[in-house]
Amino acid sequence: MKMATSSERSPPPFPEDLEPEPDEVGDQDSDDGEDIFLGADNPLEIKMDPSLSASDIASSTKPLSEASSPPVMDILSEPASEASSAPMVDLLMEPASEAFSAPMMNLLMEPASEASSAPMVDLLMEPASEASSAPMNLLMQPASNASGAPMVDFLMEPASDDLKEPPKPDIDPLADIINDTPLSEVKTLVAAMPQEPPSDLFDDEPSELFAEPRQSNTAKQQQTSIFDEPDEDLFSDPLGEASKKPQNDVFKEALAPVAKASNVCGPLSDNYKEDPTDIFTEEAITTLPSAVSTVSVNSKTNGVHSDEEEPDIFAEATVELSLDSPRNDRKKKEAGKPSASAPAPSVSASASKPQPKTLEELEEEVEDKFELNISITNPEKVGDGMNAYMAYKVSTQTTLPMFRSKTFTVRRRFSDFLGLYEKLSDKHTLNGYIVPPPPEKSIMGMTKVKVGKEDNSSAEFVERRRAALERYLQRVVFHPSLLQDPDVREFLERDDMPRAHNTQALSGAGFLKMINRATDSISKMTIKMNESDVWFEEKLQEVEAEDQQLRKLHIMVDSLVGHRKELSVNTGGFAKSVAMLGSSEDNTALSRALSQLAEVEDKMEQLHQEQAASDSFCFAELLADYIRLLGSVRASFDQRMKSWQRWQDAQNMLQKKRETEAKLLWANKPDKLQQAKDDITEWEAKVTQYERDFDRVSATVRKEVLRFEKEKARDFKKQIIKYLESLLQSQQQLIKYWEAFLPEAKAIA
Amino acid sequence: MTSTLDDSEKEKARSVSVDLNNDASLLIDIPDALCERDKVKFTVHTKTTLSSFQKPDFSVPRQHEDFIWLHDTLVETEDYAGLIIPPAPPKPDFESPREKMHKLGEGEATMTKEEYTKMKQELEAEYLAVFKKTVQVHEVFLQRLSSHPILSKDRNFQIFLEYDQDLSVRRKNAKETFGSFFKNMVKSADEVIISGIKEVDDFFEQEKTFLLDYSSKIKDSTARAEKMTRSHKNVADDYIHISATLNSLSVDDNTALKKHLEKFADLFEKLRKVEGRVASDEELKLTELLRYYMLDIQAAKDLLYRRARALADYENSNKALDKARLKSKDITQAEEHQQQCLQKFDKLSESGKRELTSFKGRRVVAFRKNLIEMAELEIKHAKNNMALLQGCIELLKSN
């Protein structure tokens, strides 16, 4: 699976594990991005680009540098089309006019670095992989005609970081921009180290820098050196256990290359350093003073890194640079990347290493003060007859900068929720993400509502659905990758949502069918697939067993709800009957006691009724949610298998092509030999690509499953406690009622 | 299925439905019972100081049918017409637990072993409870007879207690079963007829209205209480399944959730025990009480019927006497008959009044006792539940 097979030139072979990564980011991003820019572009096509370009780059660095300029232009012009990004466009346009002047490079580079830091948060389990993918993209994309695809990639990347570390990344760069005086230590260090080369380089034309293949080479060397050790470290460890130790190692190792880079590359290296500082400053500023310093010294206009700055400064910065919205920031980063081309990788690679550490910490933080609250309220019937539907008020409260305002509400109908799921599922399921499924359509329940009977069961239905939708949406926004999706934001923010179509496919039986189909194909594929990774095999079995148990439990809880309701009804009947008996009783005290008993039983009826409701709401609904979620989990396993299958098929194909070549050699037919060789090259690339895809999907699935389990444990615990509290409360009430009755019974004479 | 009761268990199950002023001269209990398929063999143990018995302490084996025979002979004894004859104990009903056991066997495949075992235990407990209840009602029947000043002297009763061989009471054959059914029909029709007769005594007039009304109400209440306790039992049974499924879920789980699920399952297992106790205590304290008094009221109604019948007879004899006087024929005979009827009616009225008054007192006392006990048990169980829930919530939160 060596990528280097096709390219003899690339000095040190890329570590194997590294290879799949680039696509991960690029691929996933392009999926997202296609909506925005490319419309219905096939993600697969986009995926192909990097692979092809990868080999190109590996063999020759020149195209890279040549290509690097057009993408910048593209990027600069493209964002302009987006209305929301206006300020950012300004920012980008200015430097553009200066035709690749050094400062502009800096500016562009910074975002790039940030972008590379973004995945770290994202990827709990394999941060290194995604992070390292960023550089790869940078290398490849420009080479590949610098068309829409790479651009899109970059656009999307930053999105992921916004989610995880809400305000921090934004503040850092901006603050830097404003504040030319970073840390004093930093400055001194700067003076000592990279002063000379930077100044030289700055005087030079940036275009020269780009033209020089040397630059990219050096960058590559660093990159590889970085990748070699730390990456392997990371990967050799079980991903799930990406604990602090290996990360620390990586962190240290990563520092060295960065330093090297700064010496060699001059201004470019400065840029690289900025990135690390981003990351490092958050955890350990002192470790990387050199990087910070270089940045500030070199680019006064837009040196972007002092972490210690206060929000005030941040605000000012936003004014000056009109970088106020994260979106702009993101664009900037995107823009930065292509222009950075060759050098960028080393930066992001080194930057990515320390990320695992921050990751978990950050995630903890994020969990603690998750700054996005979503509630669904005010279900309202709109329209009449069979065309009627329920509209729900979706209120969002957030401090996340990715949203336009802090609080906003929109009205959505059920099919909008289904539509959202469909969009998300289309985009993310393919990559192995677990997309939370919405509640199922219920024709029965909805018809009742439509018919307009204001009885208990339809009110209960509406409330149940409201709660289910709320949980669904909360799960979506709680998913770091899904929150980044523009469709999610649109769903939460946009006032006039276009009507979702074809949600019928998801309704009730259809949804079940879908899950069943997934199940079938899983079982089919399990036979074929000899699982290389025991983890997946075990997990899948666990998931299947759990699914069965949950279904069983759900039936049991449903029966409990049924029996409890029955008990409530029967208690009510008994209460009435005892009241009658009491009225017939001729002993006054006994008659009184009996009517008191009737009252107690009446309250018990209520109590049982309420308890049945919380059995259903707190317990049964939780189980139903997770039965559906497990369906999604299985679907993500299914994706992995499919990806594996594709890889295997490609391998078989390659094998055949090689055989053909051998035959041709034997038959001595040189005319066809070239064609055969080309075929082999093509299929080799495909095999590499598919294997990378598979590794990427595997990594995602693994990460997602672990995340899912964590969420599940949290969710269950929360709900169980809630449920037990409801039980506790009803027992408390029960005691109260009986204690009040006791003296009445004793008063019977 | 065979099972026996030991003393300690029976002590707990001892009658609570009736308050009996036990007179030490004649003490009866059923220390042991043996269940063989449909037949239940009770050991009736008597301790007495009365000279009418040959020995002071003896035990005899009796079957349910013997009790029925005793009851029927008492009802048919003319002399006891003015008494409330204690209701015959209901036939042991093991059908419901048996049927459940059968169902359980069928559903065995869908359950985990543990779950099945628990369900089986639960059913066995239920079966045992039915068994205990059966013994209890039979015992109560005898105790009520023994505490009654007149009925305790009954010859048949004494034979029932003393005769150490099998009574080998002849079971009713089909004709007799039909006969008793027919008799019941006649009685019902007769009741309607004589209900037109004007009551001469306000006390009985009131009692009649009260008992008729009360009897239909208590019948309804009994049925509903039964339903209620049954569904409560179902809830408790659901807890078993939930607990078992949670357990198997926790076995498969390897995440942080595992411990929570285990605790949750454990809690449900404990909760179901408490909930099961709540259901069975409600059954014992409430449903059984209502059921017993439903039968007892029927017995009181029977007394009223007999008295009303006597009243009707007396009216008829009056008419017959008038007729005889008119015709001047068989006057003495008619006078005699009229006198007899009057005497009988007066006697019935007198003892009936006494019986009904004591019945009323007995009922109030029994209701009081049971309601207090039930409220206390409900509180106790709810407190248990609360402690369990609180403990579990704290455990979960502390993790």
XYZ file of C-alpha atoms in Angstrom, chain A residues 261-666:
406
model
C 11.446 24.772 9.300
C 11.773 28.266 10.513
C 15.451 28.281 9.897
C 15.297 26.918 6.479
C 12.321 28.523 4.969
C 12.280 31.935 6.344
C 8.980 33.686 5.993
C 7.247 30.536 5.208
C 8.542 28.960 8.272
C 7.199 31.833 10.206
C 3.891 30.946 9.020
C 4.322 27.434 10.040
C 5.191 28.475 13.431
C 2.169 30.482 13.828
C 0.144 27.445 13.560
C 1.832 25.591 16.275
C 1.554 28.572 18.432
C -2.106 28.497 18.009
C -2.216 25.145 19.426
C 0.537 25.379 21.851
C -0.421 28.615 23.300
C -3.598 27.148 24.466
C -1.874 24.612 26.577
C 1.694 25.664 26.952
C 2.719 28.957 25.610
C 6.236 28.871 26.835
C 7.159 25.812 24.926
C 7.030 27.498 21.604
C 8.045 31.048 22.084
C 10.200 31.028 19.053
C 7.326 30.427 16.794
C 5.269 33.150 18.260
C 8.049 35.578 18.148
C 8.905 35.043 14.583
C 5.430 35.654 13.613
C 5.093 38.882 15.371
C 8.374 40.207 14.192
C 7.998 39.296 10.642
C 4.528 40.427 9.994
C 3.589 43.439 11.882
C 0.625 44.100 9.783
C -0.934 40.794 10.319
C 1.172 38.730 12.596
C -1.535 36.859 14.227
C -0.518 35.408 17.512
C -0.783 36.556 21.020
C -2.980 34.416 23.079
C -2.962 36.504 26.115
C -4.964 39.237 24.610
C -8.271 40.112 26.056
C -11.536 39.963 24.259
C -11.458 43.726 23.996
C -8.589 43.537 21.730
C -10.305 40.868 19.891
C -13.153 43.187 19.287
C -10.893 45.865 17.989
C -9.224 43.408 15.823
C -12.434 42.466 14.296
C -13.064 46.020 13.383
C -9.741 46.546 11.858
C -9.504 43.406 9.956
C -13.158 42.839 9.579
C -12.675 39.320 10.738
C -15.616 39.441 13.012
C -17.416 36.373 11.911
C -15.947 32.949 12.216
C -17.007 32.425 8.719
C -14.650 34.991 7.467
C -11.999 33.568 9.554
C -12.603 30.300 8.030
C -12.482 31.627 4.560
C -9.273 33.277 5.310
C -7.883 30.015 6.403
C -9.107 28.373 3.350
C -7.611 30.977 1.250
C -4.414 30.654 3.108
C -3.975 27.053 2.516
C -3.719 26.843 -1.184
C -1.352 29.695 -1.347
C 0.725 28.150 1.313
C 0.900 25.043 -0.789
C 4.093 23.226 -0.093
C 5.166 24.749 3.176
C 1.883 24.505 4.861
C 1.996 20.765 5.333
C 4.936 20.775 7.591
C 3.254 23.330 9.679
C 0.025 21.640 10.056
C 1.680 18.355 10.490
C 3.704 19.568 13.346
C 0.802 21.476 14.650
C -1.383 18.497 14.561
C 0.721 16.414 16.808
C 0.072 18.106 20.067
C -3.570 18.210 19.342
C -4.555 14.899 20.803
C -3.715 16.198 24.166
C -5.735 19.299 23.885
C -8.474 17.362 22.395
C -9.740 15.606 25.375
C -9.253 18.545 27.575
C -11.080 20.717 25.212
C -13.847 18.277 24.825
C -14.282 18.162 28.535
C -14.496 21.877 28.600
C -16.896 21.917 25.786
C -19.068 19.466 27.559
C -19.050 21.485 30.677
C -20.124 24.664 29.095
C -21.660 23.560 25.932
C -22.889 26.764 24.604
C -25.750 25.735 22.508
C -29.141 25.085 23.957
C -31.935 24.004 21.775
C -35.495 23.667 22.827
C -38.572 22.835 20.894
C -41.758 24.330 22.173
C -45.239 25.435 21.205
C -46.418 22.691 18.920
C -49.103 24.294 16.856
C -51.496 22.921 14.353
C -51.307 24.683 11.034
C -54.025 24.285 8.464
C -57.038 22.040 8.471
C -58.044 18.605 7.438
C -55.572 16.201 5.949
C -53.279 19.012 4.907
C -52.855 20.118 8.460
C -49.501 19.745 10.096
C -47.855 20.516 13.365
C -45.341 23.310 13.486
C -42.838 23.483 16.299
C -40.920 26.429 17.596
C -37.225 25.678 17.530
C -35.406 28.043 19.848
C -31.668 28.247 19.949
C -29.621 29.896 22.592
C -25.964 30.014 21.913
C -22.757 31.833 22.440
C -21.090 30.061 19.597
C -19.716 32.633 17.204
C -20.746 30.608 14.214
C -24.290 31.801 14.611
C -25.437 35.219 13.692
C -27.090 35.990 16.959
C -27.259 34.654 20.466
C -30.872 33.654 20.470
C -33.148 32.940 17.626
C -36.205 30.923 16.892
C -37.599 29.393 13.790
C -40.702 27.386 13.063
C -40.251 23.953 11.649
C -42.561 21.158 10.780
C -41.950 17.489 11.189
C -40.972 16.906 7.601
C -38.316 19.586 7.954
C -36.730 17.494 10.638
C -36.836 14.482 8.404
C -35.400 16.562 5.605
C -32.538 17.631 7.798
C -31.808 14.045 8.633
C -31.876 13.091 5.009
C -29.425 15.782 4.083
C -27.097 14.929 6.918
C -27.385 11.261 6.292
C -26.584 11.667 2.596
C -23.486 13.577 3.388
C -22.122 11.890 6.443
C -23.243 8.316 6.548
C -20.968 7.540 3.651
C -17.975 8.543 5.703
C -18.915 6.350 8.603
C -20.523 8.992 10.735
C -23.346 8.068 13.040
C -26.088 10.441 12.073
C -28.788 10.594 14.755
C -32.092 9.496 13.267
C -35.265 11.487 13.801
C -38.397 10.019 15.342
C -40.440 7.922 12.994
C -43.428 9.145 11.171
C -46.655 8.070 12.688
C -49.579 8.124 10.372
C -51.910 6.953 13.105
C -50.882 9.587 15.579
C -50.797 12.379 13.098
C -54.142 11.502 11.579
C -55.696 11.808 14.989
C -54.138 15.206 15.382
C -55.275 16.185 11.932
C -58.799 15.098 12.534
C -58.606 17.588 15.314
C -59.702 15.586 18.281
C -58.387 17.389 21.282
C -58.330 14.286 23.378
C -55.663 13.003 25.676
C -54.025 10.597 23.315
C -53.442 13.168 20.606
C -52.075 15.655 23.109
C -49.825 12.942 24.402
C -48.758 12.117 20.901
C -47.833 15.701 20.151
C -45.918 16.035 23.391
C -44.124 12.785 22.817
C -43.135 13.845 19.349
C -42.082 17.269 20.497
C -39.793 15.742 23.076
C -38.434 13.238 20.588
C -37.683 15.976 18.085
C -35.982 17.991 20.746
C -33.772 15.097 21.720
C -33.054 14.416 18.089
C -31.974 17.955 17.393
C -29.906 18.097 20.545
C -28.093 14.981 19.483
C -27.381 16.502 16.109
C -25.943 19.731 17.445
C -24.050 17.891 20.103
C -22.212 16.033 17.404
C -19.129 18.100 16.723
C -18.962 17.286 13.043
C -22.646 17.605 12.358
C -22.899 20.974 14.028
C -20.458 22.212 11.427
C -22.769 21.241 8.667
C -24.244 24.249 6.917
C -27.581 22.486 6.716
C -27.770 22.286 10.471
C -27.083 25.957 10.783
C -29.566 26.704 8.096
C -32.113 24.582 9.867
C -31.615 26.435 13.097
C -31.299 29.898 11.701
C -33.007 30.316 8.422
C -36.442 31.791 8.544
C -37.838 30.577 5.281
C -36.866 26.986 5.073
C -37.531 25.447 1.687
C -39.981 22.607 2.046
C -38.331 19.243 2.420
C -39.300 16.709 -0.197
C -39.384 12.985 -0.338
C -39.413 12.551 3.357
C -41.918 9.854 2.733
C -39.082 7.458 2.271
C -38.293 7.829 5.910
C -41.729 7.334 7.245
C -42.471 4.567 9.669
C -42.187 1.333 7.806
C -39.853 2.816 5.250
C -37.390 3.739 7.899
C -37.534 0.314 9.420
C -37.051 -1.203 6.022
C -33.994 0.891 5.547
C -32.538 -0.342 8.772
C -33.394 -3.875 7.914
C -31.727 -3.529 4.580
C -28.640 -2.258 6.276
C -28.796 -5.187 8.648
C -29.123 -7.626 5.820
C -26.219 -6.268 3.933
C -24.152 -6.298 7.077
C -24.812 -9.914 7.652
C -24.123 -10.647 4.016
C -20.871 -8.818 4.112
C -19.707 -10.250 7.344
C -19.481 -13.562 5.642
C -17.244 -12.190 2.975
C -15.148 -9.937 5.063
C -12.451 -11.543 7.047
C -12.123 -8.935 9.659
C -8.630 -7.643 10.079
C -9.526 -5.649 13.108
C -10.935 -7.563 16.028
C -12.181 -4.381 17.572
C -14.731 -3.880 14.836
C -15.821 -7.445 14.903
C -16.415 -7.351 18.608
C -18.070 -4.001 18.511
C -20.449 -5.038 15.818
C -21.420 -8.083 17.798
C -21.883 -5.949 20.850
C -24.024 -3.540 18.945
C -26.169 -6.324 17.579
C -26.595 -7.946 20.945
C -27.387 -4.615 22.479
C -29.899 -3.904 19.799
C -31.709 -7.127 20.574
C -31.669 -6.521 24.286
C -32.859 -2.982 23.887
C -35.723 -4.111 21.723
C -36.689 -6.677 24.284
C -36.415 -4.159 27.051
C -38.497 -1.750 25.074
C -41.246 -4.325 24.762
C -41.043 -4.966 28.496
C -41.238 -1.318 29.349
C -44.129 -0.919 26.966
C -45.888 -3.711 28.738
C -45.119 -2.038 32.042
C -46.657 1.144 30.736
C -49.684 -0.822 29.628
C -50.058 -2.580 32.930
C -49.543 0.583 34.853
C -52.238 2.291 32.846
C -54.476 -0.671 33.482
C -53.701 -0.397 37.153
C -54.575 3.254 37.029
C -57.894 2.554 35.378
C -58.682 -0.264 37.773
C -57.737 1.828 40.740
C -60.045 4.504 39.479
C -62.824 1.956 39.158
C -62.211 0.699 42.634
C -62.185 4.231 43.994
C -65.615 4.880 42.557
C -66.911 1.595 43.804
C -65.605 2.177 47.304
C -67.161 5.615 47.293
C -70.498 3.970 46.552
C -69.928 1.378 49.221
C -69.127 4.143 51.661
C -72.362 5.894 50.854
C -74.269 2.680 51.563
C -72.492 1.943 54.799
C -74.718 2.612 57.802
C -71.924 2.942 60.303
C -71.039 6.635 60.151
C -67.361 6.304 60.995
C -66.876 3.407 58.620
C -68.768 5.225 55.913
C -66.483 8.199 56.368
C -63.395 6.038 56.303
C -64.575 4.332 53.135
C -65.161 7.592 51.342
C -61.709 8.706 52.488
C -60.327 5.496 51.110
C -62.067 6.294 47.865
C -60.316 9.630 47.781
C -56.966 8.040 48.426
C -57.570 5.563 45.649
C -58.589 8.384 43.393
C -55.258 10.051 43.979
C -53.559 6.738 43.444
C -55.198 6.517 40.080
C -53.673 9.855 39.202
C -50.349 8.769 40.583
C -50.290 5.576 38.567
C -51.297 7.530 35.515
C -48.450 9.957 35.959
C -46.049 7.166 36.636
C -47.140 5.403 33.477
C -46.436 8.633 31.620
C -42.935 8.865 33.011
C -42.368 5.173 32.359
C -43.124 6.010 28.822
C -41.432 9.394 28.489
C -38.321 8.816 30.521
C -37.751 5.168 29.912
C -39.491 3.772 26.861
C -38.687 6.795 24.740
C -35.050 6.612 25.711
C -34.978 3.024 24.584
C -36.773 3.821 21.360
C -34.235 6.545 20.666
C -31.379 4.200 21.176
C -32.893 1.456 19.110
C -33.010 3.950 16.280
C -29.522 5.186 17.036
C -28.172 1.678 17.000
C -29.613 1.412 13.530
C -27.410 4.315 12.548
C -24.460 2.734 14.269
C -24.961 -0.380 12.262
C -25.254 1.682 9.135
C -21.864 3.161 9.845
C -20.393 -0.297 10.260
C -22.032 -1.147 7.011
C -20.325 1.774 5.341
C -17.020 0.508 6.535
C -17.675 -2.900 5.068
C -18.685 -1.409 1.780
C -15.542 0.595 1.714
C -13.546 -2.522 2.432
C -15.308 -4.358 -0.317
C -14.446 -1.660 -2.781
C -10.825 -1.815 -1.803
C -10.772 -5.569 -2.202
C -12.374 -5.340 -5.578
C -9.804 -2.833 -6.680
C -7.040 -5.070 -5.449
C -8.385 -7.961 -7.413
C -8.574 -5.756 -10.426
C -4.989 -4.681 -9.977
C -3.970 -8.261 -9.677
C -5.658 -9.010 -12.969
C -3.979 -6.082 -14.641
C -0.630 -7.252 -13.440
C -1.282 -10.679 -14.775
C -2.183 -9.156 -18.084
C 1.067 -7.266 -18.081
C 3.000 -10.402 -17.324
C 1.262 -12.189 -20.144
C 2.005 -9.378 -22.530
C 5.629 -9.405 -21.493
C 5.768 -13.077 -22.100
